[in-house]
Amino acid sequence: MGLKEKIQDDANKALKEKDRQKLSALRMLLSELHNVEIKKQEKLEEDEVIQIIAKQVKKWEEAALEYEKAGQSEKAEKEKFDAEVLRVYLPEQLSEEELKNIVEQAIEESGASSMREMGQVMKLVMPKVKGRADGKQVNQMVQSILASRE
């Protein structure tokens, strides 16, 4: 069973269990997946589904932060809950140490020695961490390691 089918099954379970909040989050995700398939005019691959889920989780987490800044804690909690519902479908996230090892390996591979060569390092790192680490986190890790080597 593919990831999209698992999400559909979980939405059906949430419907039967009358879990409206979970059902709402899953329906929004399924709608987004469906829209991308229509735009693309073909079925999504598993890694594409994971990318869309990660994008949606990030979007909801950022919205939760904005709601908290605005003092709207109820809306922030809903966004956080929705993000948590989807996080289940993402691959295990890399630990700080695992990410650091991958970044250091990419720096050695590329021979980068300064911040000007950051792009080369990012090109090597991102395919290895796809779906398992946030791009912003990777960027910060690469910057800090390269800065310490200059």
PDB file of C-alpha atoms in Angstrom:
ATOM      1  CA  MET A   1       0.000   0.000   0.000  1.00  0.00           C
ATOM      2  CA  GLY A   2       1.362   3.369  -1.004  1.00  0.00           C
ATOM      3  CA  LEU A   3       1.614   6.367   1.270  1.00  0.00           C
ATOM      4  CA  LYS A   4      -1.287   8.165  -0.402  1.00  0.00           C
ATOM      5  CA  GLU A   5      -3.518   5.110   0.078  1.00  0.00           C
ATOM      6  CA  LYS A   6      -2.486   4.897   3.743  1.00  0.00           C
ATOM      7  CA  ILE A   7      -3.464   8.540   4.224  1.00  0.00           C
ATOM      8  CA  GLN A   8      -6.827   7.844   2.551  1.00  0.00           C
ATOM      9  CA  ASP A   9      -7.394   4.850   4.857  1.00  0.00           C
ATOM     10  CA  ASP A  10      -6.533   6.942   7.898  1.00  0.00           C
ATOM     11  CA  ALA A  11      -8.973   9.629   6.733  1.00  0.00           C
ATOM     12  CA  ASN A  12     -11.697   6.988   6.445  1.00  0.00           C
ATOM     13  CA  LYS A  13     -10.900   5.751   9.984  1.00  0.00           C
ATOM     14  CA  ALA A  14     -11.039   9.325  11.305  1.00  0.00           C
ATOM     15  CA  LEU A  15     -14.422   9.744   9.618  1.00  0.00           C
ATOM     16  CA  LYS A  16     -15.778   6.569  11.233  1.00  0.00           C
ATOM     17  CA  GLU A  17     -14.346   7.572  14.624  1.00  0.00           C
ATOM     18  CA  LYS A  18     -15.804  11.079  14.226  1.00  0.00           C
ATOM     19  CA  ASP A  19     -12.357  12.624  14.794  1.00  0.00           C
ATOM     20  CA  ARG A  20     -13.150  15.882  12.987  1.00  0.00           C
ATOM     21  CA  GLN A  21      -9.850  17.619  13.635  1.00  0.00           C
ATOM     22  CA  LYS A  22      -7.735  14.745  12.293  1.00  0.00           C
ATOM     23  CA  LEU A  23     -10.122  14.243   9.379  1.00  0.00           C
ATOM     24  CA  SER A  24      -9.850  17.922   8.488  1.00  0.00           C
ATOM     25  CA  ALA A  25      -6.041  17.801   8.385  1.00  0.00           C
ATOM     26  CA  LEU A  26      -6.003  14.620   6.291  1.00  0.00           C
ATOM     27  CA  ARG A  27      -8.609  15.953   3.868  1.00  0.00           C
ATOM     28  CA  MET A  28      -6.578  19.132   3.334  1.00  0.00           C
ATOM     29  CA  LEU A  29      -3.513  17.016   2.596  1.00  0.00           C
ATOM     30  CA  LEU A  30      -5.420  14.703   0.242  1.00  0.00           C
ATOM     31  CA  SER A  31      -6.817  17.739  -1.549  1.00  0.00           C
ATOM     32  CA  GLU A  32      -3.320  19.157  -1.996  1.00  0.00           C
ATOM     33  CA  LEU A  33      -2.048  15.810  -3.309  1.00  0.00           C
ATOM     34  CA  HIS A  34      -4.975  15.597  -5.723  1.00  0.00           C
ATOM     35  CA  ASN A  35      -4.372  19.157  -6.982  1.00  0.00           C
ATOM     36  CA  VAL A  36      -0.704  18.423  -7.632  1.00  0.00           C
ATOM     37  CA  GLU A  37      -1.631  15.237  -9.510  1.00  0.00           C
ATOM     38  CA  ILE A  38      -4.064  17.200 -11.681  1.00  0.00           C
ATOM     39  CA  LYS A  39      -1.462  19.867 -12.387  1.00  0.00           C
ATOM     40  CA  LYS A  40       1.166  17.229 -13.148  1.00  0.00           C
ATOM     41  CA  GLN A  41      -1.325  15.048 -15.063  1.00  0.00           C
ATOM     42  CA  GLU A  42       0.116  11.847 -13.646  1.00  0.00           C
ATOM     43  CA  LYS A  43       0.206   9.860 -10.422  1.00  0.00           C
ATOM     44  CA  LEU A  44       2.615  11.089  -7.753  1.00  0.00           C
ATOM     45  CA  GLU A  45       5.686   9.081  -6.789  1.00  0.00           C
ATOM     46  CA  GLU A  46       6.250   8.258  -3.091  1.00  0.00           C
ATOM     47  CA  ASP A  47       9.053  10.814  -2.723  1.00  0.00           C
ATOM     48  CA  GLU A  48       6.835  13.515  -4.239  1.00  0.00           C
ATOM     49  CA  VAL A  49       4.100  12.685  -1.714  1.00  0.00           C
ATOM     50  CA  ILE A  50       6.666  12.971   1.089  1.00  0.00           C
ATOM     51  CA  GLN A  51       7.824  16.352  -0.237  1.00  0.00           C
ATOM     52  CA  ILE A  52       4.254  17.652  -0.286  1.00  0.00           C
ATOM     53  CA  ILE A  53       3.625  16.393   3.256  1.00  0.00           C
ATOM     54  CA  ALA A  54       6.834  18.044   4.484  1.00  0.00           C
ATOM     55  CA  LYS A  55       5.869  21.297   2.778  1.00  0.00           C
ATOM     56  CA  GLN A  56       2.412  21.198   4.378  1.00  0.00           C
ATOM     57  CA  VAL A  57       3.847  20.456   7.847  1.00  0.00           C
ATOM     58  CA  LYS A  58       6.272  23.356   7.518  1.00  0.00           C
ATOM     59  CA  LYS A  59       3.480  25.667   6.355  1.00  0.00           C
ATOM     60  CA  TRP A  60       1.292  24.758   9.351  1.00  0.00           C
ATOM     61  CA  GLU A  61       4.169  25.126  11.815  1.00  0.00           C
ATOM     62  CA  GLU A  62       4.965  28.585  10.460  1.00  0.00           C
ATOM     63  CA  ALA A  63       1.287  29.540  10.659  1.00  0.00           C
ATOM     64  CA  ALA A  64       1.201  28.361  14.288  1.00  0.00           C
ATOM     65  CA  LEU A  65       4.154  30.636  15.102  1.00  0.00           C
ATOM     66  CA  GLU A  66       2.424  33.580  13.458  1.00  0.00           C
ATOM     67  CA  TYR A  67      -0.792  32.925  15.383  1.00  0.00           C
ATOM     68  CA  GLU A  68       1.180  32.728  18.636  1.00  0.00           C
ATOM     69  CA  LYS A  69       2.854  36.063  17.878  1.00  0.00           C
ATOM     70  CA  ALA A  70      -0.591  37.539  17.251  1.00  0.00           C
ATOM     71  CA  GLY A  71      -1.860  36.148  20.561  1.00  0.00           C
ATOM     72  CA  GLN A  72      -4.304  33.703  18.954  1.00  0.00           C
ATOM     73  CA  SER A  73      -3.351  30.580  20.878  1.00  0.00           C
ATOM     74  CA  GLU A  74      -6.456  28.590  19.864  1.00  0.00           C
ATOM     75  CA  LYS A  75      -5.665  28.906  16.162  1.00  0.00           C
ATOM     76  CA  ALA A  76      -1.995  28.192  16.869  1.00  0.00           C
ATOM     77  CA  GLU A  77      -2.922  24.944  18.649  1.00  0.00           C
ATOM     78  CA  LYS A  78      -5.039  23.823  15.686  1.00  0.00           C
ATOM     79  CA  GLU A  79      -2.153  24.443  13.273  1.00  0.00           C
ATOM     80  CA  LYS A  80       0.250  22.535  15.547  1.00  0.00           C
ATOM     81  CA  PHE A  81      -2.200  19.635  15.809  1.00  0.00           C
ATOM     82  CA  ASP A  82      -2.604  19.500  12.022  1.00  0.00           C
ATOM     83  CA  ALA A  83       1.194  19.466  11.581  1.00  0.00           C
ATOM     84  CA  GLU A  84       1.511  16.620  14.113  1.00  0.00           C
ATOM     85  CA  VAL A  85      -1.151  14.578  12.300  1.00  0.00           C
ATOM     86  CA  LEU A  86       0.903  14.748   9.087  1.00  0.00           C
ATOM     87  CA  ARG A  87       4.311  14.291  10.712  1.00  0.00           C
ATOM     88  CA  VAL A  88       3.428  10.591  11.188  1.00  0.00           C
ATOM     89  CA  TYR A  89       3.733  10.084   7.427  1.00  0.00           C
ATOM     90  CA  LEU A  90       7.210  11.597   7.144  1.00  0.00           C
ATOM     91  CA  PRO A  91      10.382   9.502   7.351  1.00  0.00           C
ATOM     92  CA  GLU A  92      12.354   9.536  10.602  1.00  0.00           C
ATOM     93  CA  GLN A  93      14.110  12.899  10.936  1.00  0.00           C
ATOM     94  CA  LEU A  94      17.898  12.974  11.151  1.00  0.00           C
ATOM     95  CA  SER A  95      19.491  13.749  14.491  1.00  0.00           C
ATOM     96  CA  GLU A  96      21.801  16.739  14.809  1.00  0.00           C
ATOM     97  CA  GLU A  97      24.809  14.394  14.883  1.00  0.00           C
ATOM     98  CA  GLU A  98      23.719  12.416  11.787  1.00  0.00           C
ATOM     99  CA  LEU A  99      23.166  15.638   9.866  1.00  0.00           C
ATOM    100  CA  LYS A 100      26.547  16.985  10.962  1.00  0.00           C
ATOM    101  CA  ASN A 101      28.248  13.797   9.693  1.00  0.00           C
ATOM    102  CA  ILE A 102      26.523  14.053   6.305  1.00  0.00           C
ATOM    103  CA  VAL A 103      27.469  17.738   5.982  1.00  0.00           C
ATOM    104  CA  GLU A 104      31.105  17.093   6.934  1.00  0.00           C
ATOM    105  CA  GLN A 105      31.283  14.228   4.453  1.00  0.00           C
ATOM    106  CA  ALA A 106      29.906  16.496   1.704  1.00  0.00           C
ATOM    107  CA  ILE A 107      32.429  19.210   2.575  1.00  0.00           C
ATOM    108  CA  GLU A 108      35.265  16.684   2.279  1.00  0.00           C
ATOM    109  CA  GLU A 109      33.818  15.335  -0.983  1.00  0.00           C
ATOM    110  CA  SER A 110      33.492  18.783  -2.558  1.00  0.00           C
ATOM    111  CA  GLY A 111      36.759  20.107  -1.167  1.00  0.00           C
ATOM    112  CA  ALA A 112      34.966  23.245   0.037  1.00  0.00           C
ATOM    113  CA  SER A 113      36.946  25.478   2.341  1.00  0.00           C
ATOM    114  CA  SER A 114      34.987  28.733   2.427  1.00  0.00           C
ATOM    115  CA  MET A 115      31.461  30.111   2.495  1.00  0.00           C
ATOM    116  CA  ARG A 116      31.717  30.892  -1.230  1.00  0.00           C
ATOM    117  CA  GLU A 117      31.580  27.151  -1.918  1.00  0.00           C
ATOM    118  CA  MET A 118      28.446  26.611   0.154  1.00  0.00           C
ATOM    119  CA  GLY A 119      26.342  25.915  -2.957  1.00  0.00           C
ATOM    120  CA  GLN A 120      28.515  22.950  -3.894  1.00  0.00           C
ATOM    121  CA  VAL A 121      28.109  21.464  -0.438  1.00  0.00           C
ATOM    122  CA  MET A 122      24.331  22.029  -0.424  1.00  0.00           C
ATOM    123  CA  LYS A 123      24.052  20.247  -3.807  1.00  0.00           C
ATOM    124  CA  LEU A 124      25.658  17.176  -2.285  1.00  0.00           C
ATOM    125  CA  VAL A 125      23.809  17.262   1.040  1.00  0.00           C
ATOM    126  CA  MET A 126      20.201  17.915  -0.001  1.00  0.00           C
ATOM    127  CA  PRO A 127      19.635  14.688  -2.001  1.00  0.00           C
ATOM    128  CA  LYS A 128      20.992  12.669   0.932  1.00  0.00           C
ATOM    129  CA  VAL A 129      18.693  14.273   3.516  1.00  0.00           C
ATOM    130  CA  LYS A 130      15.584  14.687   1.363  1.00  0.00           C
ATOM    131  CA  GLY A 131      12.505  14.518   3.578  1.00  0.00           C
ATOM    132  CA  ARG A 132      14.589  13.753   6.671  1.00  0.00           C
ATOM    133  CA  ALA A 133      15.862  17.254   7.485  1.00  0.00           C
ATOM    134  CA  ASP A 134      14.591  20.792   6.993  1.00  0.00           C
ATOM    135  CA  GLY A 135      16.463  22.795   4.353  1.00  0.00           C
ATOM    136  CA  LYS A 136      16.841  25.713   6.752  1.00  0.00           C
ATOM    137  CA  GLN A 137      18.446  23.433   9.345  1.00  0.00           C
ATOM    138  CA  VAL A 138      20.815  22.002   6.706  1.00  0.00           C
ATOM    139  CA  ASN A 139      21.726  25.507   5.532  1.00  0.00           C
ATOM    140  CA  GLN A 140      22.579  26.613   9.076  1.00  0.00           C
ATOM    141  CA  MET A 141      24.653  23.481   9.691  1.00  0.00           C
ATOM    142  CA  VAL A 142      26.637  23.959   6.452  1.00  0.00           C
ATOM    143  CA  GLN A 143      27.220  27.635   7.267  1.00  0.00           C
ATOM    144  CA  SER A 144      28.437  26.953  10.789  1.00  0.00           C
ATOM    145  CA  ILE A 145      30.809  24.177   9.743  1.00  0.00           C
ATOM    146  CA  LEU A 146      32.228  26.141   6.808  1.00  0.00           C
ATOM    147  CA  ALA A 147      32.602  29.269   8.961  1.00  0.00           C
ATOM    148  CA  SER A 148      34.554  27.302  11.564  1.00  0.00           C
ATOM    149  CA  ARG A 149      36.973  26.084   8.861  1.00  0.00           C
ATOM    150  CA  GLU A 150      37.755  29.528   7.437  1.00  0.00           C
TER     151      GLU A 150
END
